Structure formats: structure tokens, C-alpha cells
GROMACS .gro file of C-alpha atoms in nm:
model
  271
    1MET     CA    1  -6.199  -6.809  -2.306
    2ALA     CA    2  -5.969  -6.524  -2.411
    3ALA     CA    3  -5.795  -6.552  -2.741
    4SER     CA    4  -5.429  -6.637  -2.719
    5LEU     CA    5  -5.173  -6.372  -2.812
    6PRO     CA    6  -4.990  -6.415  -3.140
    7SER     CA    7  -4.660  -6.591  -3.105
    8THR     CA    8  -4.483  -6.281  -3.233
    9ALA     CA    9  -4.541  -6.110  -2.897
   10HIS     CA   10  -4.273  -6.329  -2.746
   11THR     CA   11  -4.016  -6.219  -2.997
   12ILE     CA   12  -4.027  -5.843  -2.914
   13PRO     CA   13  -3.680  -5.756  -2.783
   14ILE     CA   14  -3.598  -5.560  -2.471
   15LEU     CA   15  -3.434  -5.232  -2.580
   16ARG     CA   16  -3.119  -5.143  -2.386
   17PHE     CA   17  -2.916  -4.819  -2.412
   18ARG     CA   18  -2.563  -4.835  -2.272
   19ALA     CA   19  -2.397  -4.531  -2.107
   20ASN     CA   20  -2.029  -4.472  -2.029
   21ASP     CA   21  -2.061  -4.684  -1.718
   22SER     CA   22  -2.112  -5.045  -1.829
   23LYS     CA   23  -2.338  -5.101  -1.531
   24SER     CA   24  -2.575  -4.817  -1.624
   25LEU     CA   25  -2.842  -4.955  -1.856
   26VAL     CA   26  -3.174  -4.807  -1.958
   27SER     CA   27  -3.427  -5.075  -2.060
   28VAL     CA   28  -3.762  -5.064  -2.231
   29PRO     CA   29  -3.929  -5.393  -2.125
   30GLY     CA   30  -4.110  -5.597  -2.389
   31SER     CA   31  -4.405  -5.643  -2.156
   32CYS     CA   32  -4.488  -5.274  -2.204
   33LEU     CA   33  -4.504  -5.306  -2.583
   34ARG     CA   34  -4.802  -5.479  -2.745
   35ASP     CA   35  -4.662  -5.523  -3.089
   36ARG     CA   36  -4.396  -5.392  -3.320
   37ALA     CA   37  -4.601  -5.084  -3.412
   38SER     CA   38  -4.652  -4.978  -3.050
   39SER     CA   39  -4.283  -5.047  -2.991
   40ALA     CA   40  -4.187  -4.804  -3.267
   41ARG     CA   41  -4.420  -4.539  -3.126
   42ALA     CA   42  -4.272  -4.581  -2.778
   43ILE     CA   43  -3.923  -4.544  -2.911
   44ALA     CA   44  -4.023  -4.239  -3.114
   45CYS     CA   45  -4.158  -4.074  -2.799
   46SER     CA   46  -3.829  -4.128  -2.619
   47LEU     CA   47  -3.591  -4.057  -2.904
   48ARG     CA   48  -3.590  -3.713  -3.068
   49THR     CA   49  -3.356  -3.649  -3.355
   50ASP     CA   50  -3.161  -3.957  -3.247
   51ASN     CA   51  -3.119  -3.822  -2.891
   52LEU     CA   52  -3.233  -3.987  -2.568
   53ARG     CA   53  -3.260  -3.764  -2.262
   54LEU     CA   54  -3.250  -3.938  -1.924
   55GLY     CA   55  -3.316  -3.652  -1.686
   56ALA     CA   56  -3.104  -3.346  -1.607
   57GLY     CA   57  -2.734  -3.378  -1.677
   58VAL     CA   58  -2.749  -3.711  -1.869
   59LYS     CA   59  -2.780  -3.733  -2.247
   60LEU     CA   60  -2.740  -4.012  -2.501
   61SER     CA   61  -2.667  -3.873  -2.846
   62GLY     CA   62  -2.561  -4.058  -3.160
   63GLY     CA   63  -2.406  -4.341  -2.961
   64PRO     CA   64  -2.356  -4.487  -2.615
   65VAL     CA   65  -2.205  -4.176  -2.448
   66VAL     CA   66  -2.321  -4.015  -2.122
   67LYS     CA   67  -2.237  -3.646  -2.066
   68ARG     CA   68  -2.261  -3.485  -1.724
   69SER     CA   69  -2.228  -3.108  -1.676
   70LEU     CA   70  -2.135  -2.963  -1.338
   71GLN     CA   71  -2.147  -2.593  -1.274
   72LYS     CA   72  -1.970  -2.424  -0.980
   73ARG     CA   73  -2.158  -2.142  -0.820
   74VAL     CA   74  -1.932  -1.857  -0.703
   75VAL     CA   75  -2.085  -1.630  -0.441
   76ILE     CA   76  -1.916  -1.291  -0.386
   77ARG     CA   77  -2.008  -1.123  -0.060
   78SER     CA   78  -1.999  -0.744  -0.053
   79ALA     CA   79  -1.814  -0.583   0.235
   80THR     CA   80  -2.030  -0.429   0.505
   81ILE     CA   81  -2.013  -0.059   0.589
   82GLU     CA   82  -1.833  -0.146   0.913
   83GLU     CA   83  -1.569  -0.350   0.727
   84ILE     CA   84  -1.513  -0.075   0.471
   85GLU     CA   85  -1.471   0.187   0.744
   86ALA     CA   86  -1.231  -0.040   0.933
   87GLU     CA   87  -1.010  -0.091   0.625
   88LYS     CA   88  -1.021   0.280   0.543
   89SER     CA   89  -0.938   0.380   0.902
   90ALA     CA   90  -0.640   0.142   0.919
   91ILE     CA   91  -0.487   0.270   0.595
   92GLU     CA   92  -0.551   0.637   0.681
   93LYS     CA   93  -0.393   0.590   1.023
   94ASP     CA   94  -0.079   0.447   0.863
   95VAL     CA   95  -0.074   0.725   0.602
   96LYS     CA   96  -0.107   1.001   0.861
   97SER     CA   97   0.168   0.850   1.075
   98LYS     CA   98   0.410   0.841   0.782
   99MET     CA   99   0.317   1.193   0.673
  100GLU     CA  100   0.370   1.333   1.021
  101LYS     CA  101   0.716   1.174   1.027
  102THR     CA  102   0.789   1.334   0.689
  103ILE     CA  103   0.689   1.677   0.820
  104GLU     CA  104   0.898   1.631   1.135
  105THR     CA  105   1.203   1.521   0.933
  106LEU     CA  106   1.169   1.826   0.710
  107ARG     CA  107   1.132   2.057   1.009
  108THR     CA  108   1.451   1.912   1.162
  109SER     CA  109   1.636   1.963   0.835
  110PHE     CA  110   1.520   2.325   0.814
  111ASN     CA  111   1.626   2.389   1.175
  112SER     CA  112   1.976   2.267   1.099
  113ILE     CA  113   2.014   2.539   0.835
  114ARG     CA  114   2.158   2.843   1.011
  115THR     CA  115   1.985   3.175   0.985
  116GLY     CA  116   2.077   3.513   1.131
  117ARG     CA  117   2.075   3.398   1.496
  118ALA     CA  118   2.237   3.108   1.680
  119ASN     CA  119   2.007   2.813   1.737
  120VAL     CA  120   2.085   2.481   1.907
  121ALA     CA  121   1.875   2.306   1.641
  122MET     CA  122   2.150   2.392   1.393
  123LEU     CA  123   2.345   2.096   1.534
  124ASP     CA  124   2.059   1.844   1.519
  125LYS     CA  125   2.189   1.664   1.211
  126ILE     CA  126   2.553   1.641   1.317
  127GLU     CA  127   2.673   1.293   1.410
  128VAL     CA  128   2.996   1.216   1.595
  129GLU     CA  129   3.207   0.903   1.569
  130TYR     CA  130   3.208   0.798   1.932
  131TYR     CA  131   3.384   0.474   2.030
  132GLY     CA  132   3.343   0.339   1.677
  133SER     CA  133   2.971   0.421   1.641
  134PRO     CA  134   2.797   0.730   1.497
  135VAL     CA  135   2.589   0.911   1.760
  136SER     CA  136   2.407   1.243   1.760
  137LEU     CA  137   2.602   1.539   1.894
  138LYS     CA  138   2.316   1.627   2.129
  139SER     CA  139   2.344   1.287   2.301
  140ILE     CA  140   2.707   1.335   2.412
  141ALA     CA  141   2.722   1.709   2.483
  142GLN     CA  142   2.521   1.986   2.644
  143ILE     CA  143   2.453   2.267   2.395
  144SER     CA  144   2.358   2.623   2.485
  145THR     CA  145   2.343   2.972   2.328
  146PRO     CA  146   2.527   3.231   2.542
  147ASP     CA  147   2.420   3.500   2.297
  148GLY     CA  148   2.261   3.540   1.957
  149THR     CA  149   2.580   3.479   1.761
  150SER     CA  150   2.750   3.184   1.936
  151LEU     CA  151   2.700   2.828   2.057
  152LEU     CA  152   2.866   2.655   2.351
  153LEU     CA  153   2.922   2.278   2.356
  154GLN     CA  154   3.017   2.105   2.680
  155PRO     CA  155   3.076   1.728   2.627
  156TYR     CA  156   2.981   1.482   2.900
  157ASP     CA  157   3.302   1.296   2.824
  158LYS     CA  158   3.603   1.521   2.755
  159SER     CA  159   3.770   1.246   2.556
  160SER     CA  160   3.509   1.311   2.285
  161LEU     CA  161   3.621   1.675   2.226
  162LYS     CA  162   3.841   1.588   1.929
  163ALA     CA  163   3.571   1.376   1.766
  164ILE     CA  164   3.311   1.656   1.813
  165GLU     CA  165   3.548   1.912   1.666
  166LYS     CA  166   3.614   1.693   1.364
  167ALA     CA  167   3.241   1.635   1.305
  168ILE     CA  168   3.170   2.010   1.308
  169VAL     CA  169   3.453   2.085   1.066
  170ASN     CA  170   3.325   1.816   0.824
  171SER     CA  171   2.966   1.945   0.842
  172ASP     CA  172   2.811   2.210   0.618
  173LEU     CA  173   2.774   2.465   0.901
  174GLY     CA  174   3.055   2.673   0.762
  175VAL     CA  175   3.199   2.765   1.105
  176THR     CA  176   3.533   2.691   1.274
  177PRO     CA  177   3.509   2.534   1.623
  178ASN     CA  178   3.722   2.673   1.907
  179ASN     CA  179   3.835   2.387   2.136
  180ASP     CA  180   3.993   2.501   2.465
  181GLY     CA  181   4.023   2.150   2.612
  182ASP     CA  182   3.706   2.177   2.820
  183VAL     CA  183   3.436   2.313   2.589
  184ILE     CA  184   3.388   2.400   2.223
  185ARG     CA  185   3.269   2.745   2.118
  186LEU     CA  186   3.114   2.823   1.783
  187SER     CA  187   3.104   3.185   1.669
  188LEU     CA  188   2.860   3.240   1.385
  189PRO     CA  189   2.963   3.511   1.138
  190PRO     CA  190   2.689   3.719   0.975
  191LEU     CA  191   2.539   3.560   0.664
  192THR     CA  192   2.634   3.721   0.335
  193SER     CA  193   2.376   3.775   0.063
  194GLU     CA  194   2.541   3.507  -0.147
  195ARG     CA  195   2.531   3.256   0.137
  196ARG     CA  196   2.165   3.333   0.204
  197LYS     CA  197   2.079   3.258  -0.160
  198GLU     CA  198   2.269   2.929  -0.143
  199LEU     CA  199   2.082   2.827   0.168
  200THR     CA  200   1.753   2.922   0.004
  201LYS     CA  201   1.832   2.672  -0.272
  202VAL     CA  202   1.901   2.408  -0.007
  203VAL     CA  203   1.561   2.478   0.146
  204ALA     CA  204   1.392   2.445  -0.195
  205LYS     CA  205   1.564   2.111  -0.254
  206GLN     CA  206   1.463   1.972   0.084
  207THR     CA  207   1.108   2.095   0.026
  208GLU     CA  208   1.085   1.899  -0.299
  209GLU     CA  209   1.224   1.590  -0.127
  210GLY     CA  210   0.948   1.620   0.132
  211LYS     CA  211   0.683   1.641  -0.140
  212VAL     CA  212   0.826   1.335  -0.315
  213ALA     CA  213   0.805   1.146   0.015
  214LEU     CA  214   0.435   1.237   0.044
  215ARG     CA  215   0.369   1.120  -0.313
  216ASN     CA  216   0.535   0.788  -0.237
  217ILE     CA  217   0.314   0.747   0.068
  218ARG     CA  218   0.006   0.812  -0.147
  219ARG     CA  219   0.128   0.560  -0.406
  220ASP     CA  220   0.165   0.287  -0.142
  221ALA     CA  221  -0.182   0.362  -0.003
  222LEU     CA  222  -0.339   0.338  -0.350
  223LYS     CA  223  -0.171  -0.001  -0.397
  224SER     CA  224  -0.332  -0.113  -0.072
  225TYR     CA  225  -0.673  -0.002  -0.201
  226ASP     CA  226  -0.623  -0.189  -0.531
  227LYS     CA  227  -0.525  -0.504  -0.343
  228LEU     CA  228  -0.843  -0.489  -0.135
  229GLU     CA  229  -1.047  -0.446  -0.453
  230LYS     CA  230  -0.883  -0.751  -0.614
  231GLU     CA  231  -0.955  -0.952  -0.300
  232LYS     CA  232  -1.321  -0.846  -0.334
  233LYS     CA  233  -1.311  -0.674   0.003
  234LEU     CA  234  -1.388  -0.338  -0.155
  235SER     CA  235  -1.587  -0.242  -0.461
  236GLU     CA  236  -1.465  -0.013  -0.736
  237ASP     CA  237  -1.684   0.269  -0.601
  238ASN     CA  238  -1.540   0.218  -0.250
  239VAL     CA  239  -1.188   0.252  -0.387
  240LYS     CA  240  -1.276   0.568  -0.579
  241ASP     CA  241  -1.423   0.733  -0.270
  242MET     CA  242  -1.128   0.634  -0.052
  243SER     CA  243  -0.879   0.752  -0.316
  244SER     CA  244  -1.056   1.088  -0.326
  245ASP     CA  245  -1.032   1.123   0.054
  246LEU     CA  246  -0.666   1.023   0.037
  247GLN     CA  247  -0.593   1.299  -0.214
  248LYS     CA  248  -0.752   1.556   0.018
  249LEU     CA  249  -0.528   1.434   0.300
  250ILE     CA  250  -0.220   1.457   0.079
  251ASP     CA  251  -0.316   1.812  -0.024
  252THR     CA  252  -0.337   1.912   0.344
  253TYR     CA  253   0.016   1.789   0.416
  254MET     CA  254   0.149   1.942   0.095
  255LYS     CA  255   0.028   2.279   0.225
  256LYS     CA  256   0.208   2.216   0.556
  257ILE     CA  257   0.532   2.162   0.366
  258GLU     CA  258   0.479   2.481   0.167
  259GLU     CA  259   0.420   2.676   0.489
  260LEU     CA  260   0.741   2.540   0.644
  261CYS     CA  261   0.933   2.632   0.329
  262LYS     CA  262   0.802   2.989   0.319
  263GLN     CA  263   0.876   3.036   0.689
  264LYS     CA  264   1.236   2.917   0.647
  265GLU     CA  265   1.295   3.129   0.338
  266LYS     CA  266   1.166   3.431   0.527
  267GLU     CA  267   1.414   3.364   0.810
  268LEU     CA  268   1.702   3.330   0.563
  269LEU     CA  269   1.625   3.647   0.370
  270LYS     CA  270   1.561   3.852   0.681
  271VAL     CA  271   1.835   4.114   0.723
   0.00000   0.00000   0.00000
């Protein structure tokens, strides 16, 4: 007959460790501990430096406190070559469109500056107050050049003759209109050396304005690149490459402006 266990075996307590949640208890049953010595060894195996670890993310340390650590994993997806090319193409298309408009505006401004011969483009920038609204002179009158030193304006509505005459007088053409009640004639006197120099300065000013417009277009494009980089759609290297290509495009249009300027100056200084 097996010897009976000492009565002390029934007095071994069940060890409980309480976490933050009052319902979460960790127990060490007394049935697993033979005596007080084995109980101490079991506790020593579970407790290290007064810490009890209960699997990943749960820790009892120095008291009944449970700590859980959650880490968010952020995944950044790099843009594909197709996406990069699409973004680059869209921005370049917008940049080219704006630059072409800048060149066209500058060309129109240069054409409105009179040179040695009469040119209908000289009247491109003149606007006439017609029935309370400003309209271009070309839209309300037929303009022709009978010879190299005069312009002939025939309005579609004769009631606009006075308004056209007033607009020409207030412009910087420097000519006096001759209104005979049916048409307006403009006789262009020869340009003096002094007047040619003044007009050359006007050309230089308009040229600089055109260059400033191109720089502003580049600035806006660079902001678009930076925004795409911040949104993680483009990498820093992508932005550097695209900025380099943008500068080459700007340089091309800067040269176009310089060529227009030189051509106009040559026309003005031609005797």
C-alpha cells in the first residue's frame, strides 16, 4: 500500500498573477508542485529578475501590469517606369503649351512695334471701345497696306470710325489717323535714329518679360515635381532627372526668345 502524502501537500497555494484585465489570470496549479522546494524552483524558472513573460506582447513586471506593443507597418510602393513617364509627359505637355503661348505673345508684341515699312501686325494690340466693350481693331475693320508707308482701315460698321480714331491716337504708334468719314488712313513717317533707339529699348524690355514668364513656368513645374515626391509617387532621383530635362527645355525656349529679339532689333536698326 502506497505511503500517504504528508498533510502539507494540501496547503500549497495556487499562484495567481493578475493582469490589467481582472478576468485575465495566470495560475500555477498546486497539483503540479510536489512540495515547497519544487514550488520555489518552478517559480524561479518562470520569474526572471522579478519579471514574468507570458508570450509575445505581454509582460508582467514589478506588479500586476500588462503591456501590449503594437507596431504599424508602413509599405511604400515605388512608382513604375510607366507611371513615372506618364507624370513626366503630363507636366512637360503643360510646360510646352505655356511656353509656346509665351513665344506667341512676344512675337505679337514685337510685330506691333513699327519698323521701316507698314505692317498690318502693327495694329494687333490696339483695342477699340465698341458699344461699351473693348474689342480688337482687327475684329471690326478690314486692314490693308496700299504701299510700304501707309495703312488703310475700312470699318465694317461706319459708326465705329470715331472710336477707332480715338484708339489709334491713344496708342503708342506715334501716327495721326486721317478719317474721311468712310475709311481711316495712316501715313507712317520715316523713323528717326532717336526713335529707333527708343523702340530698341522697348524690344529689350519685352524680351526680359518673356524670359521672366519662362522662369515662372519652370518654377511651377518644379513645384509639381516636389509635390509628387512628397506624395511618394516619384523618388528623389526621378525628380532630379526630370528637373534636368526641364532645364534643357527652358534653355531651348530661351534661345527662341533671343532669336526673336535679335531679329526685331535688326529690323529696327535697318536703314
